[in-house]
mmCIF file of C-alpha atoms in Angstrom:
data_model
loop_
_atom_site.group_PDB
_atom_site.id
_atom_site.type_symbol
_atom_site.label_atom_id
_atom_site.label_comp_id
_atom_site.label_asym_id
_atom_site.label_seq_id
_atom_site.Cartn_x
_atom_site.Cartn_y
_atom_site.Cartn_z
ATOM 1 C CA UNK A 1 0.001 0.050 -0.076
ATOM 2 C CA UNK A 2 1.537 3.381 -1.110
ATOM 3 C CA UNK A 3 1.061 6.597 0.732
ATOM 4 C CA UNK A 4 -0.515 9.556 -0.768
ATOM 5 C CA UNK A 5 0.134 12.862 0.583
ATOM 6 C CA UNK A 6 -1.773 15.882 -0.363
ATOM 7 C CA UNK A 7 0.159 19.376 0.086
ATOM 8 C CA UNK A 8 -1.674 22.156 1.300
ATOM 9 C CA UNK A 9 1.185 24.275 1.989
ATOM 10 C CA UNK A 10 2.890 27.086 -0.217
ATOM 11 C CA UNK A 11 1.572 29.278 -2.864
ATOM 12 C CA UNK A 12 -1.111 28.331 -5.270
ATOM 13 C CA UNK A 13 -0.165 27.687 -8.454
ATOM 14 C CA UNK A 14 -1.996 21.496 -20.682
ATOM 15 C CA UNK A 15 -0.798 22.622 -25.165
ATOM 16 C CA UNK A 16 0.329 20.697 -28.188
ATOM 17 C CA UNK A 17 1.040 17.038 -27.996
ATOM 18 C CA UNK A 18 3.082 15.246 -26.553
ATOM 19 C CA UNK A 19 1.808 16.142 -23.098
ATOM 20 C CA UNK A 20 4.955 15.837 -21.648
ATOM 21 C CA UNK A 21 7.661 16.950 -24.133
ATOM 22 C CA UNK A 22 11.045 18.403 -23.925
ATOM 23 C CA UNK A 23 11.068 22.127 -24.111
ATOM 24 C CA UNK A 24 13.451 25.066 -24.302
ATOM 25 C CA UNK A 25 14.757 26.232 -20.952
ATOM 26 C CA UNK A 26 12.426 28.743 -19.481
ATOM 27 C CA UNK A 27 13.268 32.038 -18.335
ATOM 28 C CA UNK A 28 10.646 32.805 -15.746
ATOM 29 C CA UNK A 29 11.347 32.370 -11.984
ATOM 30 C CA UNK A 30 11.245 29.086 -10.650
ATOM 31 C CA UNK A 31 9.288 27.707 -7.693
ATOM 32 C CA UNK A 32 9.176 24.613 -5.516
ATOM 33 C CA UNK A 33 6.413 22.587 -7.088
ATOM 34 C CA UNK A 34 6.681 20.069 -4.367
ATOM 35 C CA UNK A 35 5.149 22.660 -2.047
ATOM 36 C CA UNK A 36 2.455 24.106 -4.377
ATOM 37 C CA UNK A 37 -1.090 23.811 -3.128
ATOM 38 C CA UNK A 38 -2.877 20.807 -4.908
ATOM 39 C CA UNK A 39 0.398 18.761 -5.467
ATOM 40 C CA UNK A 40 0.313 15.088 -4.158
ATOM 41 C CA UNK A 41 3.165 13.192 -3.280
ATOM 42 C CA UNK A 42 3.130 9.302 -3.245
ATOM 43 C CA UNK A 43 5.517 7.050 -1.709
ATOM 44 C CA UNK A 44 5.658 3.077 -1.635
ATOM 45 C CA UNK A 45 5.294 2.926 2.228
ATOM 46 C CA UNK A 46 5.450 5.170 5.236
ATOM 47 C CA UNK A 47 6.029 4.699 9.008
ATOM 48 C CA UNK A 48 4.637 6.848 11.666
ATOM 49 C CA UNK A 49 8.281 7.734 12.961
ATOM 50 C CA UNK A 50 9.369 8.844 9.665
ATOM 51 C CA UNK A 51 6.512 10.185 7.672
ATOM 52 C CA UNK A 52 6.854 11.097 4.158
ATOM 53 C CA UNK A 53 5.175 14.659 4.977
ATOM 54 C CA UNK A 54 8.671 15.505 6.198
ATOM 55 C CA UNK A 55 10.108 15.666 2.680
ATOM 56 C CA UNK A 56 8.314 18.947 1.999
ATOM 57 C CA UNK A 57 8.266 20.785 5.204
ATOM 58 C CA UNK A 58 10.996 22.962 4.271
ATOM 59 C CA UNK A 59 13.777 21.566 6.735
ATOM 60 C CA UNK A 60 16.374 19.863 5.152
ATOM 61 C CA UNK A 61 19.440 19.794 7.638
ATOM 62 C CA UNK A 62 18.886 17.663 10.671
ATOM 63 C CA UNK A 63 21.464 17.321 13.546
ATOM 64 C CA UNK A 64 20.180 13.821 14.530
ATOM 65 C CA UNK A 65 18.355 11.368 12.611
ATOM 66 C CA UNK A 66 15.271 10.884 14.914
ATOM 67 C CA UNK A 67 11.732 10.449 14.573
ATOM 68 C CA UNK A 68 10.194 13.049 12.235
ATOM 69 C CA UNK A 69 13.632 14.006 10.650
ATOM 70 C CA UNK A 70 12.530 12.689 7.410
ATOM 71 C CA UNK A 71 11.296 9.742 5.414
ATOM 72 C CA UNK A 72 12.871 6.312 5.878
ATOM 73 C CA UNK A 73 12.173 3.264 3.739
ATOM 74 C CA UNK A 74 14.054 -0.130 4.566
ATOM 75 C CA UNK A 75 14.721 -2.431 1.779
ATOM 76 C CA UNK A 76 15.842 -5.933 2.548
ATOM 77 C CA UNK A 77 15.282 -7.668 -0.882
ATOM 78 C CA UNK A 78 12.149 -8.967 0.262
ATOM 79 C CA UNK A 79 10.655 -5.627 0.390
ATOM 80 C CA UNK A 80 8.041 -6.581 -2.184
ATOM 81 C CA UNK A 81 7.903 -10.407 -1.765
ATOM 82 C CA UNK A 82 4.576 -10.488 -0.110
ATOM 83 C CA UNK A 83 2.951 -7.628 -1.987
ATOM 84 C CA UNK A 84 4.186 -7.519 -5.412
ATOM 85 C CA UNK A 85 4.098 -9.988 -8.365
ATOM 86 C CA UNK A 86 4.801 -13.685 -7.872
ATOM 87 C CA UNK A 87 8.280 -14.252 -9.150
ATOM 88 C CA UNK A 88 6.786 -16.512 -11.714
ATOM 89 C CA UNK A 89 4.735 -13.882 -13.318
ATOM 90 C CA UNK A 90 5.575 -11.189 -15.822
ATOM 91 C CA UNK A 91 5.740 -7.883 -13.949
ATOM 92 C CA UNK A 92 4.907 -5.937 -17.053
ATOM 93 C CA UNK A 93 1.582 -7.249 -17.116
ATOM 94 C CA UNK A 94 -0.905 -4.894 -15.426
ATOM 95 C CA UNK A 95 1.892 -3.022 -13.485
ATOM 96 C CA UNK A 96 0.691 -0.104 -11.757
ATOM 97 C CA UNK A 97 2.072 3.221 -12.962
ATOM 98 C CA UNK A 98 3.891 4.162 -9.967
ATOM 99 C CA UNK A 99 6.049 1.071 -10.152
ATOM 100 C CA UNK A 100 6.276 0.491 -13.944
ATOM 101 C CA UNK A 101 9.663 -0.543 -14.928
ATOM 102 C CA UNK A 102 11.103 -0.370 -11.387
ATOM 103 C CA UNK A 103 10.822 -3.795 -10.024
ATOM 104 C CA UNK A 104 11.687 -6.470 -12.500
ATOM 105 C CA UNK A 105 14.936 -7.548 -10.368
ATOM 106 C CA UNK A 106 13.905 -5.825 -7.203
ATOM 107 C CA UNK A 107 15.281 -8.545 -5.072
ATOM 108 C CA UNK A 108 18.885 -8.376 -6.600
ATOM 109 C CA UNK A 109 18.958 -4.809 -6.712
ATOM 110 C CA UNK A 110 19.877 -5.000 -10.439
ATOM 111 C CA UNK A 111 19.446 -2.242 -13.089
ATOM 112 C CA UNK A 112 15.793 -2.557 -13.525
ATOM 113 C CA UNK A 113 15.134 -2.346 -9.827
ATOM 114 C CA UNK A 114 14.595 0.578 -7.235
ATOM 115 C CA UNK A 115 14.592 0.443 -3.538
ATOM 116 C CA UNK A 116 11.792 3.089 -3.531
ATOM 117 C CA UNK A 117 10.606 6.206 -5.181
ATOM 118 C CA UNK A 118 9.031 9.463 -4.576
ATOM 119 C CA UNK A 119 6.211 10.515 -7.226
ATOM 120 C CA UNK A 120 4.825 13.887 -7.400
ATOM 121 C CA UNK A 121 1.352 14.549 -9.006
ATOM 122 C CA UNK A 122 1.673 18.154 -9.913
ATOM 123 C CA UNK A 123 -1.880 18.921 -10.128
ATOM 124 C CA UNK A 124 -1.780 19.918 -13.743
ATOM 125 C CA UNK A 125 0.798 20.194 -16.520
ATOM 126 C CA UNK A 126 3.985 21.959 -15.431
ATOM 127 C CA UNK A 127 7.348 22.681 -16.917
ATOM 128 C CA UNK A 128 9.893 21.015 -14.708
ATOM 129 C CA UNK A 129 13.793 21.379 -14.958
ATOM 130 C CA UNK A 130 15.380 20.559 -11.583
ATOM 131 C CA UNK A 131 15.067 18.172 -8.603
ATOM 132 C CA UNK A 132 16.931 18.497 -5.361
ATOM 133 C CA UNK A 133 17.490 15.580 -2.941
ATOM 134 C CA UNK A 134 18.733 16.025 0.589
ATOM 135 C CA UNK A 135 19.962 12.967 2.189
ATOM 136 C CA UNK A 136 20.619 12.256 5.931
ATOM 137 C CA UNK A 137 23.806 13.928 7.161
ATOM 138 C CA UNK A 138 24.530 13.648 10.730
ATOM 139 C CA UNK A 139 27.787 13.186 12.508
ATOM 140 C CA UNK A 140 26.714 9.579 13.304
ATOM 141 C CA UNK A 141 25.109 8.968 9.759
ATOM 142 C CA UNK A 142 27.115 11.201 7.149
ATOM 143 C CA UNK A 143 25.599 11.135 3.652
ATOM 144 C CA UNK A 144 28.753 9.348 2.268
ATOM 145 C CA UNK A 145 27.796 6.318 4.176
ATOM 146 C CA UNK A 146 23.994 6.613 4.672
ATOM 147 C CA UNK A 147 22.900 8.664 1.841
ATOM 148 C CA UNK A 148 21.248 8.448 -1.393
ATOM 149 C CA UNK A 149 23.660 7.242 -4.199
ATOM 150 C CA UNK A 150 22.052 6.227 -7.543
ATOM 151 C CA UNK A 151 18.956 8.037 -8.717
ATOM 152 C CA UNK A 152 16.729 7.968 -11.839
ATOM 153 C CA UNK A 153 14.611 10.933 -12.505
ATOM 154 C CA UNK A 154 11.568 10.314 -15.038
ATOM 155 C CA UNK A 155 8.465 12.172 -16.177
ATOM 156 C CA UNK A 156 5.403 10.623 -17.431
ATOM 157 C CA UNK A 157 4.627 11.039 -21.176
ATOM 158 C CA UNK A 158 0.713 10.289 -21.787
ATOM 159 C CA UNK A 159 1.287 10.605 -25.434
ATOM 160 C CA UNK A 160 3.289 7.401 -25.420
ATOM 161 C CA UNK A 161 2.189 5.922 -21.986
ATOM 162 C CA UNK A 162 5.669 5.544 -20.602
ATOM 163 C CA UNK A 163 8.086 6.984 -18.079
ATOM 164 C CA UNK A 164 10.785 8.549 -19.841
ATOM 165 C CA UNK A 165 14.050 9.549 -18.394
ATOM 166 C CA UNK A 166 15.104 13.289 -18.029
ATOM 167 C CA UNK A 167 18.238 14.483 -20.054
ATOM 168 C CA UNK A 168 20.714 16.210 -17.864
ATOM 169 C CA UNK A 169 21.091 19.997 -18.622
ATOM 170 C CA UNK A 170 24.827 19.311 -19.806
ATOM 171 C CA UNK A 171 23.908 16.267 -21.760
ATOM 172 C CA UNK A 172 21.925 15.545 -25.011
ATOM 173 C CA UNK A 173 20.741 11.912 -24.429
ATOM 174 C CA UNK A 174 18.932 10.248 -21.600
ATOM 175 C CA UNK A 175 20.685 7.635 -19.344
ATOM 176 C CA UNK A 176 19.598 4.592 -17.271
ATOM 177 C CA UNK A 177 20.835 6.438 -14.274
ATOM 178 C CA UNK A 178 20.553 10.242 -13.833
ATOM 179 C CA UNK A 179 23.021 10.259 -11.223
ATOM 180 C CA UNK A 180 25.496 7.509 -9.830
ATOM 181 C CA UNK A 181 28.061 7.334 -7.160
ATOM 182 C CA UNK A 182 26.713 10.405 -5.363
ATOM 183 C CA UNK A 183 28.225 10.948 -1.650
ATOM 184 C CA UNK A 184 26.783 14.484 -1.143
ATOM 185 C CA UNK A 185 24.128 15.237 1.343
ATOM 186 C CA UNK A 186 22.413 17.756 -1.096
ATOM 187 C CA UNK A 187 22.167 16.415 -4.706
ATOM 188 C CA UNK A 188 20.987 18.993 -7.268
ATOM 189 C CA UNK A 189 19.888 17.605 -10.511
ATOM 190 C CA UNK A 190 19.307 19.970 -13.485
ATOM 191 C CA UNK A 191 17.983 18.785 -16.593
ATOM 192 C CA UNK A 192 16.439 19.993 -19.925
ATOM 193 C CA UNK A 193 12.944 21.174 -19.140
ATOM 194 C CA UNK A 194 10.008 18.840 -19.502
ATOM 195 C CA UNK A 195 6.384 19.375 -19.568
ATOM 196 C CA UNK A 196 4.328 16.915 -17.497
ATOM 197 C CA UNK A 197 2.114 16.681 -14.348
ATOM 198 C CA UNK A 198 3.904 13.476 -13.084
ATOM 199 C CA UNK A 199 7.623 13.128 -12.034
ATOM 200 C CA UNK A 200 9.048 10.166 -10.512
ATOM 201 C CA UNK A 201 12.257 10.090 -8.371
ATOM 202 C CA UNK A 202 13.380 6.302 -8.161
ATOM 203 C CA UNK A 203 16.327 5.570 -5.642
ATOM 204 C CA UNK A 204 18.264 2.798 -7.265
ATOM 205 C CA UNK A 205 21.012 2.494 -4.689
ATOM 206 C CA UNK A 206 22.093 3.999 -1.185
ATOM 207 C CA UNK A 207 25.443 4.267 0.148
ATOM 208 C CA UNK A 208 24.652 1.718 3.042
ATOM 209 C CA UNK A 209 23.492 -0.987 0.468
ATOM 210 C CA UNK A 210 24.988 -4.306 0.959
ATOM 211 C CA UNK A 211 24.703 -7.309 -1.407
ATOM 212 C CA UNK A 212 23.941 -10.529 0.647
ATOM 213 C CA UNK A 213 23.443 -14.334 -0.179
ATOM 214 C CA UNK A 214 21.396 -16.971 1.040
ATOM 215 C CA UNK A 215 20.750 -20.479 0.352
ATOM 216 C CA UNK A 216 17.562 -22.333 0.016
ATOM 217 C CA UNK A 217 16.508 -25.712 1.658
ATOM 218 C CA UNK A 218 17.591 -27.373 -1.885
ATOM 219 C CA UNK A 219 21.082 -25.616 -1.665
ATOM 220 C CA UNK A 220 20.139 -22.956 -4.140
ATOM 221 C CA UNK A 221 22.029 -19.640 -3.750
ATOM 222 C CA UNK A 222 19.831 -16.388 -3.751
ATOM 223 C CA UNK A 223 21.290 -12.922 -3.992
ATOM 224 C CA UNK A 224 19.553 -9.908 -2.226
ATOM 225 C CA UNK A 225 20.165 -6.353 -1.147
ATOM 226 C CA UNK A 226 19.844 -4.593 2.081
ATOM 227 C CA UNK A 227 19.748 -0.847 2.393
ATOM 228 C CA UNK A 228 17.559 1.986 3.866
ATOM 229 C CA UNK A 229 16.479 5.120 1.995
ATOM 230 C CA UNK A 230 16.805 8.206 4.201
ATOM 231 C CA UNK A 231 15.656 11.349 2.868
ATOM 232 C CA UNK A 232 15.086 14.739 4.704
ATOM 233 C CA UNK A 233 13.538 16.843 1.981
ATOM 234 C CA UNK A 234 12.640 16.677 -1.730
ATOM 235 C CA UNK A 235 12.466 19.769 -4.056
ATOM 236 C CA UNK A 236 10.936 19.854 -7.436
ATOM 237 C CA UNK A 237 11.685 23.250 -9.447
ATOM 238 C CA UNK A 238 9.501 24.326 -12.513
ATOM 239 C CA UNK A 239 7.732 27.389 -13.927
ATOM 240 C CA UNK A 240 4.931 29.475 -12.490
ATOM 241 C CA UNK A 241 1.417 28.959 -13.862
ATOM 242 C CA UNK A 242 1.917 31.700 -16.343
ATOM 243 C CA UNK A 243 4.164 29.404 -18.491
ATOM 244 C CA UNK A 244 1.319 27.139 -18.974
ATOM 245 C CA UNK A 245 0.920 26.408 -22.742
ATOM 246 C CA UNK A 246 -2.911 26.010 -22.435
ATOM 247 C CA UNK A 247 -3.572 29.677 -22.746
ATOM 248 C CA UNK A 248 -0.852 30.035 -25.412
ATOM 249 C CA UNK A 249 -2.585 27.385 -27.501
ATOM 250 C CA UNK A 250 -5.887 28.806 -27.218
ATOM 251 C CA UNK A 251 -4.680 32.387 -27.785
ATOM 252 C CA UNK A 252 -2.766 31.227 -30.906
ATOM 253 C CA UNK A 253 -6.085 30.083 -32.289
ATOM 254 C CA UNK A 254 -7.760 33.217 -32.222
ATOM 255 C CA UNK A 255 -8.176 35.016 -35.560
ATOM 256 C CA UNK A 256 -6.007 38.035 -36.362
ATOM 257 C CA UNK A 257 -8.256 41.034 -35.423
ATOM 258 C CA UNK A 258 -6.285 42.788 -38.195
ATOM 259 C CA UNK A 259 -6.929 40.124 -40.866
ATOM 260 C CA UNK A 260 -9.967 40.304 -43.129
ATOM 261 C CA UNK A 261 -11.955 36.902 -42.614
ATOM 262 C CA UNK A 262 -14.839 37.803 -45.022
ATOM 263 C CA UNK A 263 -17.161 38.173 -42.079
ATOM 264 C CA UNK A 264 -18.815 41.514 -41.192
ATOM 265 C CA UNK A 265 -17.159 43.358 -38.363
ATOM 266 C CA UNK A 266 -19.129 43.845 -35.395
ATOM 267 C CA UNK A 267 -18.541 44.797 -31.745
ATOM 268 C CA UNK A 268 -17.190 41.697 -29.572
ATOM 269 C CA UNK A 269 -16.217 39.777 -32.790
ATOM 270 C CA UNK A 270 -13.934 36.955 -33.339
ATOM 271 C CA UNK A 271 -11.468 37.581 -30.474
ATOM 272 C CA UNK A 272 -14.228 38.065 -28.070
ATOM 273 C CA UNK A 273 -15.976 34.816 -28.978
ATOM 274 C CA UNK A 274 -12.503 32.997 -28.539
ATOM 275 C CA UNK A 275 -11.994 34.736 -25.174
ATOM 276 C CA UNK A 276 -14.937 33.371 -23.809
ATOM 277 C CA UNK A 277 -14.031 29.754 -24.899
ATOM 278 C CA UNK A 278 -10.531 30.337 -23.590
ATOM 279 C CA UNK A 279 -11.925 31.474 -20.110
ATOM 280 C CA UNK A 280 -13.963 28.344 -19.961
ATOM 281 C CA UNK A 281 -11.155 26.022 -20.864
ATOM 282 C CA UNK A 282 -8.692 27.802 -18.501
ATOM 283 C CA UNK A 283 -11.186 27.619 -15.814
ATOM 284 C CA UNK A 284 -11.805 23.984 -16.258
ATOM 285 C CA UNK A 285 -8.338 23.153 -16.243
ATOM 286 C CA UNK A 286 -7.832 25.010 -12.919
ATOM 287 C CA UNK A 287 -10.997 23.511 -11.427
ATOM 288 C CA UNK A 288 -12.149 27.081 -10.924
ATOM 289 C CA UNK A 289 -16.108 26.621 -10.839
ATOM 290 C CA UNK A 290 -16.896 30.229 -10.242
ATOM 291 C CA UNK A 291 -14.961 31.377 -13.400
ATOM 292 C CA UNK A 292 -16.307 28.635 -15.452
ATOM 293 C CA UNK A 293 -20.029 29.417 -14.483
ATOM 294 C CA UNK A 294 -19.414 33.084 -15.473
ATOM 295 C CA UNK A 295 -19.096 31.840 -19.070
ATOM 296 C CA UNK A 296 -22.123 30.004 -19.197
ATOM 297 C CA UNK A 297 -25.540 31.665 -20.532
ATOM 298 C CA UNK A 298 -28.580 31.559 -18.502
ATOM 299 C CA UNK A 299 -30.289 29.900 -21.484
ATOM 300 C CA UNK A 300 -27.793 27.225 -21.578
ATOM 301 C CA UNK A 301 -29.145 23.764 -22.729
ATOM 302 C CA UNK A 302 -27.352 20.777 -23.835
ATOM 303 C CA UNK A 303 -28.363 17.034 -24.036
ATOM 304 C CA UNK A 304 -31.057 17.674 -21.522
ATOM 305 C CA UNK A 305 -28.973 19.784 -18.940
ATOM 306 C CA UNK A 306 -29.358 23.381 -18.140
ATOM 307 C CA UNK A 307 -26.985 25.747 -16.643
ATOM 308 C CA UNK A 308 -27.568 24.784 -13.097
ATOM 309 C CA UNK A 309 -27.257 21.185 -13.977
ATOM 310 C CA UNK A 310 -23.947 21.738 -15.674
ATOM 311 C CA UNK A 311 -22.700 23.595 -12.703
ATOM 312 C CA UNK A 312 -23.619 20.875 -10.448
ATOM 313 C CA UNK A 313 -21.924 18.256 -12.505
ATOM 314 C CA UNK A 314 -18.762 20.112 -12.886
ATOM 315 C CA UNK A 315 -18.712 20.602 -9.005
ATOM 316 C CA UNK A 316 -18.898 16.969 -8.589
ATOM 317 C CA UNK A 317 -16.240 16.157 -11.263
ATOM 318 C CA UNK A 318 -13.841 18.604 -9.433
ATOM 319 C CA UNK A 319 -14.519 17.130 -6.183
ATOM 320 C CA UNK A 320 -14.127 13.642 -7.303
ATOM 321 C CA UNK A 321 -11.358 13.913 -9.707
ATOM 322 C CA UNK A 322 -9.210 16.740 -8.060
ATOM 323 C CA UNK A 323 -6.092 15.676 -10.397
ATOM 324 C CA UNK A 324 -7.531 15.327 -13.741
ATOM 325 C CA UNK A 325 -5.912 16.250 -16.842
ATOM 326 C CA UNK A 326 -7.637 18.448 -19.523
ATOM 327 C CA UNK A 327 -6.451 20.142 -22.705
ATOM 328 C CA UNK A 328 -7.972 21.821 -25.718
ATOM 329 C CA UNK A 329 -6.168 22.410 -29.072
ATOM 330 C CA UNK A 330 -7.180 23.516 -32.590
ATOM 331 C CA UNK A 331 -9.916 25.716 -31.589
ATOM 332 C CA UNK A 332 -11.673 27.585 -34.673
ATOM 333 C CA UNK A 333 -14.804 29.789 -35.160
ATOM 334 C CA UNK A 334 -16.718 27.314 -37.634
ATOM 335 C CA UNK A 335 -19.713 29.844 -37.986
ATOM 336 C CA UNK A 336 -20.696 33.396 -36.836
ATOM 337 C CA UNK A 337 -23.906 34.868 -37.625
ATOM 338 C CA UNK A 338 -24.993 37.922 -35.910
ATOM 339 C CA UNK A 339 -25.309 37.119 -32.397
ATOM 340 C CA UNK A 340 -24.840 33.370 -32.834
ATOM 341 C CA UNK A 341 -21.546 31.477 -33.057
ATOM 342 C CA UNK A 342 -20.136 27.924 -33.113
ATOM 343 C CA UNK A 343 -16.465 27.205 -32.104
ATOM 344 C CA UNK A 344 -15.030 23.772 -32.685
ATOM 345 C CA UNK A 345 -11.895 22.253 -30.778
ATOM 346 C CA UNK A 346 -10.075 19.153 -29.975
ATOM 347 C CA UNK A 347 -9.980 17.980 -26.433
ATOM 348 C CA UNK A 348 -8.273 15.159 -24.298
ATOM 349 C CA UNK A 349 -9.222 14.302 -20.799
ATOM 350 C CA UNK A 350 -7.768 12.023 -18.249
ATOM 351 C CA UNK A 351 -9.743 11.821 -15.019
ATOM 352 C CA UNK A 352 -6.993 9.882 -13.161
ATOM 353 C CA UNK A 353 -3.544 10.565 -14.033
ATOM 354 C CA UNK A 354 -2.472 7.273 -12.541
ATOM 355 C CA UNK A 355 -4.620 5.094 -14.904
ATOM 356 C CA UNK A 356 -3.811 5.026 -18.527
ATOM 357 C CA UNK A 357 -7.372 5.397 -19.537
ATOM 358 C CA UNK A 358 -8.340 8.639 -21.538
ATOM 359 C CA UNK A 359 -10.819 10.089 -23.767
ATOM 360 C CA UNK A 360 -10.457 12.447 -26.544
ATOM 361 C CA UNK A 361 -12.518 13.969 -29.412
ATOM 362 C CA UNK A 362 -14.184 17.058 -30.780
ATOM 363 C CA UNK A 363 -15.540 19.704 -28.711
ATOM 364 C CA UNK A 364 -18.342 21.931 -30.062
ATOM 365 C CA UNK A 365 -19.331 25.185 -28.497
ATOM 366 C CA UNK A 366 -22.449 27.079 -29.062
ATOM 367 C CA UNK A 367 -22.459 30.735 -28.045
ATOM 368 C CA UNK A 368 -24.842 33.613 -28.246
ATOM 369 C CA UNK A 369 -24.258 37.375 -27.553
ATOM 370 C CA UNK A 370 -26.063 38.517 -24.469
ATOM 371 C CA UNK A 371 -25.558 42.341 -24.450
ATOM 372 C CA UNK A 372 -21.981 43.109 -25.296
ATOM 373 C CA UNK A 373 -20.616 39.651 -23.910
ATOM 374 C CA UNK A 374 -20.521 36.073 -25.695
ATOM 375 C CA UNK A 375 -21.821 33.341 -23.382
ATOM 376 C CA UNK A 376 -21.705 29.737 -23.966
ATOM 377 C CA UNK A 377 -25.226 28.169 -24.804
ATOM 378 C CA UNK A 378 -24.310 24.618 -25.460
ATOM 379 C CA UNK A 379 -21.354 22.181 -25.142
ATOM 380 C CA UNK A 380 -21.151 19.119 -26.966
ATOM 381 C CA UNK A 381 -18.429 16.423 -27.044
ATOM 382 C CA UNK A 382 -18.231 14.189 -30.247
ATOM 383 C CA UNK A 383 -15.710 11.181 -30.864
ATOM 384 C CA UNK A 384 -13.136 11.683 -33.554
#
């Protein structure tokens, strides 16, 4: 049973496919996304004395490794023996996303294994470019003897349905191990920016790891590893919400107000129509029910649902799926006739980022002009 930690501290804070992609290094100020409101942190196991919440409390230096000092996870080679796949089965079949690719040889501590991991659900798609790990480093337990040694940093690419390794900032190709042979208490990992809302930090080896051997009753030799992961703080740095490509994509779809589109000019024209759709999409992605409702006309009616019904349904969706992922691309005005307009777009929706299931298709908006404002009167989703 892995533990899920919902972060409520810190400041509040998807775009063209693929959903998680390599980007140019952003120039906007960076924030610690691990402490942004709405971020969830997941670890494979937790104890009361060394809770994972200590990883995001802002305290990275400890004089003594004691209860509450950080997160601790013991690995004895049989860490997964009673809870994971039977050795005779294929671990790649129906493998949970949080462990995907990390436990094929978990007993031996070989290349395809990990002692543990820290996974961050960022709430929505973000640009991420740096991770800092703080290992235990006390007089009795120095990092060179007890800290994290080998680390793999990965991001989830929903376009391919795979975890992909990051590429170090001073490199040009991904590697199986992001960092090896580390002896420092503070391990800062800078990499080429990626866009994603799931980031996984796999601990492949620690400085106290010891390979051991045992023999079965039949005399067969088995190898295993004993180790303990000890971390005091984990920081994930990326861009502020302003860097979100969602708004950029929608705005790029807006017609050029100076271009002649062959339609009669009117007050609150094409850009006003697209602005309403953009506001709806941004509110949906940000789970902002108040802002979303303001884009809906009182006369809204779609598939037997009125404006109040839409608001109630969206409220339930936001409550039930607080970490869904939603993106809209290729928005275009299909028709505009006086006070009526139709906008088409493509959408992609994944209600639970830890599951592979998603839906996509065409999204049709009907709008009408109420006074000087364009409001949505109908929303219809159609399969591609």
